[in-house]
Short mmCIF file of C-alpha atoms in Angstrom, two decimals:
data_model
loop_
_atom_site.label_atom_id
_atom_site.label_comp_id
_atom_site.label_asym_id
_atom_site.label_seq_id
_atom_site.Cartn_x
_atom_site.Cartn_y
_atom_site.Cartn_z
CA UNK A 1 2.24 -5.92 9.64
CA UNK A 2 -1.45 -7.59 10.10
CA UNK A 3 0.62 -8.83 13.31
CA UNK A 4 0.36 -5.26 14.90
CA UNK A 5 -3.47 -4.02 13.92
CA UNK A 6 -5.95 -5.66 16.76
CA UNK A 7 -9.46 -4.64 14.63
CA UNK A 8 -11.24 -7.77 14.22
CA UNK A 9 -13.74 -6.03 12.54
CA UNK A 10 -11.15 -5.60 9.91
CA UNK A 11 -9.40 -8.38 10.08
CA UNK A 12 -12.83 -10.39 9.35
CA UNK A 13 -13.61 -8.25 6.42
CA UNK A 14 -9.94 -8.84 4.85
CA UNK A 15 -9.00 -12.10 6.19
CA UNK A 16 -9.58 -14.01 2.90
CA UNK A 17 -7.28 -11.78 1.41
CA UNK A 18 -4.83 -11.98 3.42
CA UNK A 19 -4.65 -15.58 3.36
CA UNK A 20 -4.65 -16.15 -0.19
CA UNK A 21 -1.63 -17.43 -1.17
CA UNK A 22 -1.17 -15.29 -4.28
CA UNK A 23 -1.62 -12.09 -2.59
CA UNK A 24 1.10 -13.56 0.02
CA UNK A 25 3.64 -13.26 -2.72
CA UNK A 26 3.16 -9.30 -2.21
CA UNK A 27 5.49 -10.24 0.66
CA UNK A 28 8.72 -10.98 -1.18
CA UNK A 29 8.64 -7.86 -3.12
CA UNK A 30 10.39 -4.61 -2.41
CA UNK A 31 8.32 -1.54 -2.32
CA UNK A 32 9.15 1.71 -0.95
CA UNK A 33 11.95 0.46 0.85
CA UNK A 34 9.70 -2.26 2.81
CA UNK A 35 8.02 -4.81 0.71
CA UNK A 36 4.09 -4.47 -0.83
CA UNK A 37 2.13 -6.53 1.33
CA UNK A 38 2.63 -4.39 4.39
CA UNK A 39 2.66 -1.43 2.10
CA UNK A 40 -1.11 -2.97 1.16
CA UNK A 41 -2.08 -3.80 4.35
CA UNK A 42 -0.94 -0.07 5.87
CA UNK A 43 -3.17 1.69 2.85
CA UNK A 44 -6.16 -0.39 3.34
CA UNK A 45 -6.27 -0.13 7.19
CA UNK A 46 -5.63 3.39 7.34
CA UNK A 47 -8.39 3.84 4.68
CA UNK A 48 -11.15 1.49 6.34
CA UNK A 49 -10.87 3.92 9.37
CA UNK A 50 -11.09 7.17 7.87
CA UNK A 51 -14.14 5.50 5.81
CA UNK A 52 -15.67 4.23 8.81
CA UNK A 53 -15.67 7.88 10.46
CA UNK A 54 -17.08 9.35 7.65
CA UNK A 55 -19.43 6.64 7.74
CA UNK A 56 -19.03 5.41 4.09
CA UNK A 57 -18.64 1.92 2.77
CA UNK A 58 -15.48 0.82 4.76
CA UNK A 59 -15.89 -3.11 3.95
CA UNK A 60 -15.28 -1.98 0.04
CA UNK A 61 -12.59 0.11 0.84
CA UNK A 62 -10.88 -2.34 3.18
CA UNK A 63 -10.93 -5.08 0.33
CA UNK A 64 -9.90 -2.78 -2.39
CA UNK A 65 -7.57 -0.73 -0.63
CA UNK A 66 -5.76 -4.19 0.26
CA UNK A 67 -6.21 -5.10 -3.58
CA UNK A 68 -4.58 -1.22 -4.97
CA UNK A 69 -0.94 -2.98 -5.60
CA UNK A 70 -1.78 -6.50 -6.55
CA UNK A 71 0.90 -6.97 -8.99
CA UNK A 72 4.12 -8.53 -9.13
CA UNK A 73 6.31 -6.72 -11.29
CA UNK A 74 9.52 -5.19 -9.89
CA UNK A 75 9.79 -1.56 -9.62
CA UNK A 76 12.66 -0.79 -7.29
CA UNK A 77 16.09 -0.67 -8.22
CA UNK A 78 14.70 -0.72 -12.62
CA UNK A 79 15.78 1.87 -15.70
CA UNK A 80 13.60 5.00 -15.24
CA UNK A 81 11.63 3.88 -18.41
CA UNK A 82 10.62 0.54 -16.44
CA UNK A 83 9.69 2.50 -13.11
CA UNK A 84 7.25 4.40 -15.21
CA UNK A 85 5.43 2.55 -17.35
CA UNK A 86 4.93 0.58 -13.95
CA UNK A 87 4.04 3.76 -12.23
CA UNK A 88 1.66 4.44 -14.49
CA UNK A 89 0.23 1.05 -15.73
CA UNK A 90 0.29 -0.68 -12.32
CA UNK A 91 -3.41 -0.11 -11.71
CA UNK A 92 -4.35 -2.14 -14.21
CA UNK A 93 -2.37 -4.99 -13.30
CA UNK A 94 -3.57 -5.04 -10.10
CA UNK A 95 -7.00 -4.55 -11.30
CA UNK A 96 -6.45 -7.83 -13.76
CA UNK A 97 -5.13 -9.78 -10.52
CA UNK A 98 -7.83 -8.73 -7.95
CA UNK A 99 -10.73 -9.62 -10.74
CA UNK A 100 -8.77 -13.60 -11.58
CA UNK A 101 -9.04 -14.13 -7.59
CA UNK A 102 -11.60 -12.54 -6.29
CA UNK A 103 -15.14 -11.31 -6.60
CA UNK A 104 -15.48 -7.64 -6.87
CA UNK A 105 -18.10 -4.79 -7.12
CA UNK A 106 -18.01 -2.02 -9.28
CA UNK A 107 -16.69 0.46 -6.41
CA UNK A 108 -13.85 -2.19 -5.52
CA UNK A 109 -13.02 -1.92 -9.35
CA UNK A 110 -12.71 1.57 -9.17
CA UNK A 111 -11.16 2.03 -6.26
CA UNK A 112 -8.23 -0.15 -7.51
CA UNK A 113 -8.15 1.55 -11.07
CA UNK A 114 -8.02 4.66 -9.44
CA UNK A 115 -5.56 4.55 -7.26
CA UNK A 116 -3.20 6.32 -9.08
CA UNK A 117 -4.82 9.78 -10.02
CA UNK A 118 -4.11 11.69 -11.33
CA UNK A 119 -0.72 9.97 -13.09
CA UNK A 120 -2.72 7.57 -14.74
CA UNK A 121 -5.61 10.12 -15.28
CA UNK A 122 -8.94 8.00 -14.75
CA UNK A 123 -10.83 10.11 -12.36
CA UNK A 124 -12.23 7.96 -9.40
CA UNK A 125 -15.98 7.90 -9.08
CA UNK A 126 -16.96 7.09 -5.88
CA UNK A 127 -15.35 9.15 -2.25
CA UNK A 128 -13.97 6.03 -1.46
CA UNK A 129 -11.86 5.52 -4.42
CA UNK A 130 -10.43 9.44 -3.47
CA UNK A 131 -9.99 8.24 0.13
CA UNK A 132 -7.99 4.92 -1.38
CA UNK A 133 -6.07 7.65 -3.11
CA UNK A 134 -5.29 10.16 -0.79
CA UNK A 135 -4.56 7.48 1.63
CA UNK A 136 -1.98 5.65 -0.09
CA UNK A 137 -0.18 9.19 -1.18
CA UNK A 138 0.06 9.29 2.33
CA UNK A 139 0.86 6.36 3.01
CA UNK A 140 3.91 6.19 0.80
CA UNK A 141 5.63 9.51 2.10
CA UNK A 142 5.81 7.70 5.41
CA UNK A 143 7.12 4.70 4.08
CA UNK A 144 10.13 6.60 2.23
CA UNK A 145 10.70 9.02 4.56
CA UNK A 146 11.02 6.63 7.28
CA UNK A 147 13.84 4.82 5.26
CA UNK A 148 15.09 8.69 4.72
CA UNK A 149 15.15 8.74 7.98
CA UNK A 150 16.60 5.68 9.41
CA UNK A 151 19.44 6.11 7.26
CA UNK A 152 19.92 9.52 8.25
CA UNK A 153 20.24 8.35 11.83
CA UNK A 154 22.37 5.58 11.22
CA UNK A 155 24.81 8.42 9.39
CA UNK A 156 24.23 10.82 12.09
CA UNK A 157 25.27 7.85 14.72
CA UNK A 158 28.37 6.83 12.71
CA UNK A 159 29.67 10.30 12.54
CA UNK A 160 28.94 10.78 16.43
CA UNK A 161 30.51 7.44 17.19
CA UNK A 162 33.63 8.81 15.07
CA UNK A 163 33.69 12.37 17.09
CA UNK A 164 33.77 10.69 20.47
CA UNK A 165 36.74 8.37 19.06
CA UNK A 166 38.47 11.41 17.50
CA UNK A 167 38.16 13.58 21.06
CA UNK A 168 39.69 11.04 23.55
#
Protein backbone atom coordinates (compact mmCIF):
# COMPACT_ATOMS: atom_id res chain seq x y z
CA UNK A 1 0.00 0.00 0.00
CA UNK A 2 2.68 2.86 1.09
CA UNK A 3 4.17 1.34 -2.32
CA UNK A 4 1.41 3.22 -4.38
CA UNK A 5 1.06 6.88 -2.46
CA UNK A 6 4.06 9.25 -3.98
CA UNK A 7 3.49 12.25 -1.05
CA UNK A 8 6.75 12.65 0.51
CA UNK A 9 5.36 15.11 2.55
CA UNK A 10 3.50 12.28 4.06
CA UNK A 11 5.61 9.76 3.85
CA UNK A 12 8.20 11.98 6.03
CA UNK A 13 5.62 12.71 8.59
CA UNK A 14 4.69 8.80 8.96
CA UNK A 15 7.80 7.14 8.02
CA UNK A 16 8.78 6.19 11.62
CA UNK A 17 5.68 4.52 11.84
CA UNK A 18 5.75 2.73 9.22
CA UNK A 19 8.99 1.30 9.90
CA UNK A 20 8.49 0.22 13.29
CA UNK A 21 8.56 -3.20 13.46
CA UNK A 22 5.57 -3.63 15.78
CA UNK A 23 3.25 -1.69 13.75
CA UNK A 24 4.59 -4.02 10.73
CA UNK A 25 2.82 -6.88 12.39
CA UNK A 26 -0.53 -4.94 11.32
CA UNK A 27 0.50 -6.66 8.07
CA UNK A 28 -0.24 -10.30 8.87
CA UNK A 29 -3.63 -9.61 10.10
CA UNK A 30 -6.90 -9.88 8.26
CA UNK A 31 -9.11 -6.91 8.27
CA UNK A 32 -11.94 -6.19 6.11
CA UNK A 33 -11.05 -8.71 3.77
CA UNK A 34 -7.38 -7.14 3.21
CA UNK A 35 -5.17 -7.04 6.18
CA UNK A 36 -4.83 -3.75 8.83
CA UNK A 37 -1.78 -2.17 7.85
CA UNK A 38 -3.01 -1.12 4.45
CA UNK A 39 -6.38 -0.67 6.00
CA UNK A 40 -4.20 1.97 8.39
CA UNK A 41 -2.25 3.34 5.90
CA UNK A 42 -5.56 3.99 3.42
CA UNK A 43 -7.42 5.88 6.61
CA UNK A 44 -4.54 7.97 7.52
CA UNK A 45 -3.65 9.11 3.95
CA UNK A 46 -7.01 9.80 2.94
CA UNK A 47 -7.42 11.80 6.21
CA UNK A 48 -4.02 13.88 6.02
CA UNK A 49 -5.47 15.23 2.66
CA UNK A 50 -8.81 16.19 3.51
CA UNK A 51 -7.02 17.85 6.72
CA UNK A 52 -4.57 19.53 4.68
CA UNK A 53 -7.46 21.22 2.47
CA UNK A 54 -9.21 22.31 5.26
CA UNK A 55 -6.05 23.51 6.44
CA UNK A 56 -6.07 21.82 9.93
CA UNK A 57 -3.36 19.91 11.69
CA UNK A 58 -2.65 17.16 9.02
CA UNK A 59 0.83 15.96 10.65
CA UNK A 60 -1.48 14.85 13.86
CA UNK A 61 -3.93 13.34 11.84
CA UNK A 62 -1.49 11.52 9.58
CA UNK A 63 0.22 9.90 12.76
CA UNK A 64 -2.94 9.10 14.50
CA UNK A 65 -4.97 8.15 11.73
CA UNK A 66 -2.04 5.52 10.97
CA UNK A 67 -2.18 4.66 14.85
CA UNK A 68 -6.59 4.20 14.87
CA UNK A 69 -6.16 0.14 14.60
CA UNK A 70 -2.97 -0.57 16.42
CA UNK A 71 -3.97 -3.75 17.89
CA UNK A 72 -3.48 -7.24 17.27
CA UNK A 73 -6.37 -9.12 18.22
CA UNK A 74 -8.26 -11.14 15.58
CA UNK A 75 -11.59 -10.05 14.56
CA UNK A 76 -12.43 -11.80 11.32
CA UNK A 77 -13.75 -15.09 11.04
CA UNK A 78 -14.58 -14.93 15.57
CA UNK A 79 -18.14 -15.76 17.59
CA UNK A 80 -20.26 -12.57 17.28
CA UNK A 81 -19.60 -11.98 21.07
CA UNK A 82 -15.69 -11.74 20.21
CA UNK A 83 -16.28 -9.40 17.05
CA UNK A 84 -17.95 -7.04 19.43
CA UNK A 85 -16.35 -6.57 22.36
CA UNK A 86 -13.44 -5.97 19.74
CA UNK A 87 -15.62 -3.63 17.84
CA UNK A 88 -16.22 -1.80 20.59
CA UNK A 89 -13.07 -2.00 22.84
CA UNK A 90 -10.52 -1.81 19.98
CA UNK A 91 -9.85 1.88 20.52
CA UNK A 92 -8.44 1.39 23.52
CA UNK A 93 -6.12 -1.17 22.58
CA UNK A 94 -4.83 0.69 20.02
CA UNK A 95 -4.66 3.67 22.15
CA UNK A 96 -2.51 1.41 24.87
CA UNK A 97 -0.16 0.34 21.81
CA UNK A 98 0.35 3.78 20.11
CA UNK A 99 1.19 5.40 23.81
CA UNK A 100 4.05 2.03 24.70
CA UNK A 101 5.75 3.07 21.19
CA UNK A 102 5.37 6.26 20.52
CA UNK A 103 5.14 9.82 21.73
CA UNK A 104 1.79 11.34 21.39
CA UNK A 105 -0.17 14.65 21.94
CA UNK A 106 -3.35 15.00 23.38
CA UNK A 107 -5.17 15.38 19.83
CA UNK A 108 -3.28 12.11 18.58
CA UNK A 109 -4.85 10.51 21.81
CA UNK A 110 -8.08 11.49 20.88
CA UNK A 111 -8.11 10.97 17.59
CA UNK A 112 -7.28 7.26 18.21
CA UNK A 113 -9.87 6.90 21.16
CA UNK A 114 -12.30 8.27 19.02
CA UNK A 115 -12.26 6.55 16.22
CA UNK A 116 -15.06 4.59 16.80
CA UNK A 117 -18.05 7.03 17.54
CA UNK A 118 -20.37 6.73 18.16
CA UNK A 119 -20.24 2.63 19.02
CA UNK A 120 -17.95 3.19 21.64
CA UNK A 121 -19.64 6.57 22.60
CA UNK A 122 -16.62 8.96 23.60
CA UNK A 123 -17.35 12.00 21.61
CA UNK A 124 -14.14 13.24 19.73
CA UNK A 125 -12.96 16.68 20.66
CA UNK A 126 -11.03 18.07 18.17
CA UNK A 127 -12.33 18.24 13.90
CA UNK A 128 -9.63 16.09 13.30
CA UNK A 129 -10.60 13.28 15.45
CA UNK A 130 -14.31 13.59 13.37
CA UNK A 131 -12.31 13.66 10.12
CA UNK A 132 -10.25 10.32 11.49
CA UNK A 133 -13.78 9.11 11.95
CA UNK A 134 -15.64 9.86 9.08
CA UNK A 135 -12.69 8.86 7.11
CA UNK A 136 -12.21 5.47 8.20
CA UNK A 137 -16.28 4.81 7.96
CA UNK A 138 -15.43 5.49 4.61
CA UNK A 139 -12.77 3.91 4.27
CA UNK A 140 -14.10 0.55 5.35
CA UNK A 141 -17.25 0.47 2.96
CA UNK A 142 -14.70 0.50 0.18
CA UNK A 143 -12.69 -2.07 1.55
CA UNK A 144 -15.79 -4.58 1.93
CA UNK A 145 -17.51 -3.67 -0.87
CA UNK A 146 -14.63 -4.13 -3.05
CA UNK A 147 -14.32 -7.81 -1.76
CA UNK A 148 -18.38 -7.72 -2.39
CA UNK A 149 -17.51 -6.94 -5.44
CA UNK A 150 -14.69 -8.98 -6.65
CA UNK A 151 -16.49 -11.92 -5.67
CA UNK A 152 -19.47 -10.92 -7.39
CA UNK A 153 -17.47 -10.74 -10.60
CA UNK A 154 -15.69 -13.78 -10.19
CA UNK A 155 -19.49 -15.44 -9.83
CA UNK A 156 -20.76 -13.41 -12.60
CA UNK A 157 -17.58 -14.75 -14.82
CA UNK A 158 -18.07 -18.40 -13.77
CA UNK A 159 -21.67 -18.40 -14.70
CA UNK A 160 -20.80 -16.62 -18.15
CA UNK A 161 -17.96 -19.02 -18.73
CA UNK A 162 -20.68 -21.88 -18.05
CA UNK A 163 -23.39 -20.19 -20.60
CA UNK A 164 -20.91 -20.01 -23.45
CA UNK A 165 -20.01 -23.85 -22.67
CA UNK A 166 -23.72 -24.74 -22.37
CA UNK A 167 -24.60 -22.82 -25.97
CA UNK A 168 -21.99 -24.48 -28.29
Amino acid sequence: MNRQITDREYLYIVQDILEHQEFQRLSSITHHGNNRYDHSVRVSFWSYRVSKLFRLDYDRVARAALLHDFFFEENEGTDKKTRTTVLVKHPQYALENACRYFELSDMEKDIIATHMFPVNLRVPKYLESWIVDLVDDIVAVYEKTYILRKQLSTSVSFMFIILLNYLR
